[in-house]
PDB file of C-alpha atoms in Angstrom:
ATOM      1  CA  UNK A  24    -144.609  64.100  11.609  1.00 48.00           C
ATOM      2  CA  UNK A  25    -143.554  60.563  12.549  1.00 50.00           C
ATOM      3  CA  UNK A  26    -143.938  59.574   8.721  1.00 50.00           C
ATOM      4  CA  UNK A  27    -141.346  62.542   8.101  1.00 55.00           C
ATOM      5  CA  UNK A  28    -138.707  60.753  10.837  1.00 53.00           C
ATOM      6  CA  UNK A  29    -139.074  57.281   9.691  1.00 54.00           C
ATOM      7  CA  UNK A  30    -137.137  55.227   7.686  1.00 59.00           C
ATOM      8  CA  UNK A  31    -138.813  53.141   4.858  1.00 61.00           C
ATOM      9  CA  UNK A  32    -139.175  50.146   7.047  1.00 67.00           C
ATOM     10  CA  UNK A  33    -140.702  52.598   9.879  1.00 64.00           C
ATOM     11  CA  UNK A  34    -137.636  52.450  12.634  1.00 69.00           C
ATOM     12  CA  UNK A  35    -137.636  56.578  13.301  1.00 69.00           C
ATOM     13  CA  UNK A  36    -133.958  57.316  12.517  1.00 69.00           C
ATOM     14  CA  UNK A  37    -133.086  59.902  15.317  1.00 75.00           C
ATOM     15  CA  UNK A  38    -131.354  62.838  14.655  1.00 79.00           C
ATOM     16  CA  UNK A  39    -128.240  62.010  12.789  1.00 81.00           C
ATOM     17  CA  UNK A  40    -124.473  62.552  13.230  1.00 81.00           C
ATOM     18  CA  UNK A  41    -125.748  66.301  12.493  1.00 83.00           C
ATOM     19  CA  UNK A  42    -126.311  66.981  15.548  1.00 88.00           C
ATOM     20  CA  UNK A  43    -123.076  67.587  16.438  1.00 89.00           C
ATOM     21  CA  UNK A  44    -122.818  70.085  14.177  1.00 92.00           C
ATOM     22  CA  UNK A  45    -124.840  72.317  16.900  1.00 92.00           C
ATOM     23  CA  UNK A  46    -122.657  72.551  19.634  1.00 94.00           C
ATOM     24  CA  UNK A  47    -119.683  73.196  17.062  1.00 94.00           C
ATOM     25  CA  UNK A  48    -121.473  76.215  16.236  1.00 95.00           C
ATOM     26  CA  UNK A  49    -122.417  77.362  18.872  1.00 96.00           C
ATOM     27  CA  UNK A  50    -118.495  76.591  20.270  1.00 97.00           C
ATOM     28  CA  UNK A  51    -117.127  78.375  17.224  1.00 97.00           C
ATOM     29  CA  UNK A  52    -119.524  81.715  17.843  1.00 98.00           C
ATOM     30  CA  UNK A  53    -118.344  81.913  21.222  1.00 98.00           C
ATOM     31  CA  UNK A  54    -114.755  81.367  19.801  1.00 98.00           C
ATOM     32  CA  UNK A  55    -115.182  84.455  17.488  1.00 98.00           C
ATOM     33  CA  UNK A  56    -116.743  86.764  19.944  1.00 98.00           C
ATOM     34  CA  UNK A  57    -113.850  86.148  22.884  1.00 97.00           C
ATOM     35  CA  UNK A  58    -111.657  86.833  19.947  1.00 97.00           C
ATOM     36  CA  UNK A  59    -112.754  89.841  18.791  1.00 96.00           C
ATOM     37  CA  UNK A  60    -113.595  91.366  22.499  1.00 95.00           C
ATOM     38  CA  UNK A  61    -109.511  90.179  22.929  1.00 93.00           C
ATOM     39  CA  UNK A  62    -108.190  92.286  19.774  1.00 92.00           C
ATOM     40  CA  UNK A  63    -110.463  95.015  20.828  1.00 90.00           C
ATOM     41  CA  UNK A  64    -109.036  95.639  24.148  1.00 86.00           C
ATOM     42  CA  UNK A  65    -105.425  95.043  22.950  1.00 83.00           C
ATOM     43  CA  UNK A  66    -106.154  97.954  20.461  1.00 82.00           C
ATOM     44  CA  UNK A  67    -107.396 100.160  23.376  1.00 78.00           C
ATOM     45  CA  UNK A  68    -104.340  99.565  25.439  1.00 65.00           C
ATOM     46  CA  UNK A  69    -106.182  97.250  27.988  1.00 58.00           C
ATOM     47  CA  UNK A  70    -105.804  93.501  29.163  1.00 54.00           C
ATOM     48  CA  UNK A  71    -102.490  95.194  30.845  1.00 54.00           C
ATOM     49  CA  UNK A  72    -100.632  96.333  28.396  1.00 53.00           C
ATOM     50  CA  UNK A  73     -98.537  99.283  29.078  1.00 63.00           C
ATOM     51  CA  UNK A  74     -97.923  98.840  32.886  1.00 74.00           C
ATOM     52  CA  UNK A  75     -94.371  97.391  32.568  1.00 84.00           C
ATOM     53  CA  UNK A  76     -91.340  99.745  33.661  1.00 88.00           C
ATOM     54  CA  UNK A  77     -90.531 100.304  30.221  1.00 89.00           C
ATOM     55  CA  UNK A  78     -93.548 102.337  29.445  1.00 89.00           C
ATOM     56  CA  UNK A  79     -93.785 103.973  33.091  1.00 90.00           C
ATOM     57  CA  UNK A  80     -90.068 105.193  31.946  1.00 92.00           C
ATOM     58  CA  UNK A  81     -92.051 106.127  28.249  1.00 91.00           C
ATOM     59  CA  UNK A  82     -94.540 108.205  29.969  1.00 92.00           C
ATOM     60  CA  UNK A  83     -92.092 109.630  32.104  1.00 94.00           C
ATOM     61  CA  UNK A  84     -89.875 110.819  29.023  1.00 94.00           C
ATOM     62  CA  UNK A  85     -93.188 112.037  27.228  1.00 94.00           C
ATOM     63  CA  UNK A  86     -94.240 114.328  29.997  1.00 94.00           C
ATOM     64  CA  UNK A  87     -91.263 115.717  29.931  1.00 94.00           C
ATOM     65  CA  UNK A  88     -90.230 114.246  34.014  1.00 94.00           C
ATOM     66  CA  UNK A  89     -86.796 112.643  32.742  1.00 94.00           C
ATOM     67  CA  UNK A  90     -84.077 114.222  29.285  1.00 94.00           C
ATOM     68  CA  UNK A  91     -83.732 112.194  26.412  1.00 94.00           C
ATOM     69  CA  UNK A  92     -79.794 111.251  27.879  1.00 96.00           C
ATOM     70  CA  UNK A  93     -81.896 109.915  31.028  1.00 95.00           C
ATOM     71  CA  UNK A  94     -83.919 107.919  29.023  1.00 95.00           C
ATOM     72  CA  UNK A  95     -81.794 105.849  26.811  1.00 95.00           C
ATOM     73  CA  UNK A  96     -79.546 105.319  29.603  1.00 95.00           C
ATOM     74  CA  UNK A  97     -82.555 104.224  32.004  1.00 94.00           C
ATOM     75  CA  UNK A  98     -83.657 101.876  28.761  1.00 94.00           C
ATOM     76  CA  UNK A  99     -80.551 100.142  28.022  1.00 94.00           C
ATOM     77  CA  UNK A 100     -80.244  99.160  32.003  1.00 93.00           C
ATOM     78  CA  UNK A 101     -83.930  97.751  31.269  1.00 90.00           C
ATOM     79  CA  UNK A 102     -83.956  96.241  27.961  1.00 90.00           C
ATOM     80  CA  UNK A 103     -80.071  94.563  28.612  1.00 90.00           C
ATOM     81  CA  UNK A 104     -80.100  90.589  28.975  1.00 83.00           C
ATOM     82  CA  UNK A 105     -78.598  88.904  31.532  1.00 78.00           C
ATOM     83  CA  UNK A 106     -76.428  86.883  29.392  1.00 72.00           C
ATOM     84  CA  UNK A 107     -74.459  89.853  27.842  1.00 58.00           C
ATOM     85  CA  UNK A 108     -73.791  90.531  31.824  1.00 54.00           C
ATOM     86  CA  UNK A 109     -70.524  91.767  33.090  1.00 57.00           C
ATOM     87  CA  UNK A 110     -68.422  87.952  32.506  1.00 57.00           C
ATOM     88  CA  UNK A 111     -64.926  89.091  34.109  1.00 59.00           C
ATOM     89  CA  UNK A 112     -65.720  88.191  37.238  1.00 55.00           C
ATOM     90  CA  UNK A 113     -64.343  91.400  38.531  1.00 52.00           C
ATOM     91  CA  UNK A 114     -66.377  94.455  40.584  1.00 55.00           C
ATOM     92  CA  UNK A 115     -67.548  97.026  37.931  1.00 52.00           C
TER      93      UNK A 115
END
């Protein structure tokens, strides 16, 4: 086995720049599994997706708790940005 290691003068060479090719693989396999186990439970609704007022104010509309009027009304207040805010300075 040494004869298979060794250079042609007989220094034994060591394993090579190669080497680091092992932990990349290893680094890119645990890359694609965190990955995939990510899009997985995005698809399923998990990581906590869905727990936000808008879609407690969805789930209220689909079970029928709050009218369609009620519900776009309840959305814009929710979904309108602070910079399109009331500017006049006055009391609404």
């Amino acid at each position: 086995m040494d004869v298979l290691l060794a250079h042609a003068d007989g220094r034994w060479a060591g394993p090579g720049p190669w080497i680091l090719l092992v932990p990349l693989f290893w680094a890119a396999v645990v890359l694609l599994v965190v990955l995939v186990l990510r899009r997985t439970a995005r698809r399923r609704g998990g990581c906590g997706r869905g727990t936000g007022p808008l879609a407690t104010l969805g789930d209220r509309y689909a079970r029928g708790e709050i009218d369609a009027d009620e519900y776009r009304a309840k959305r814009a207040v929710l979904t309108e940005r602070p910079d399109r805010a009331d500017t006049s300075g006055g009391v609404v």
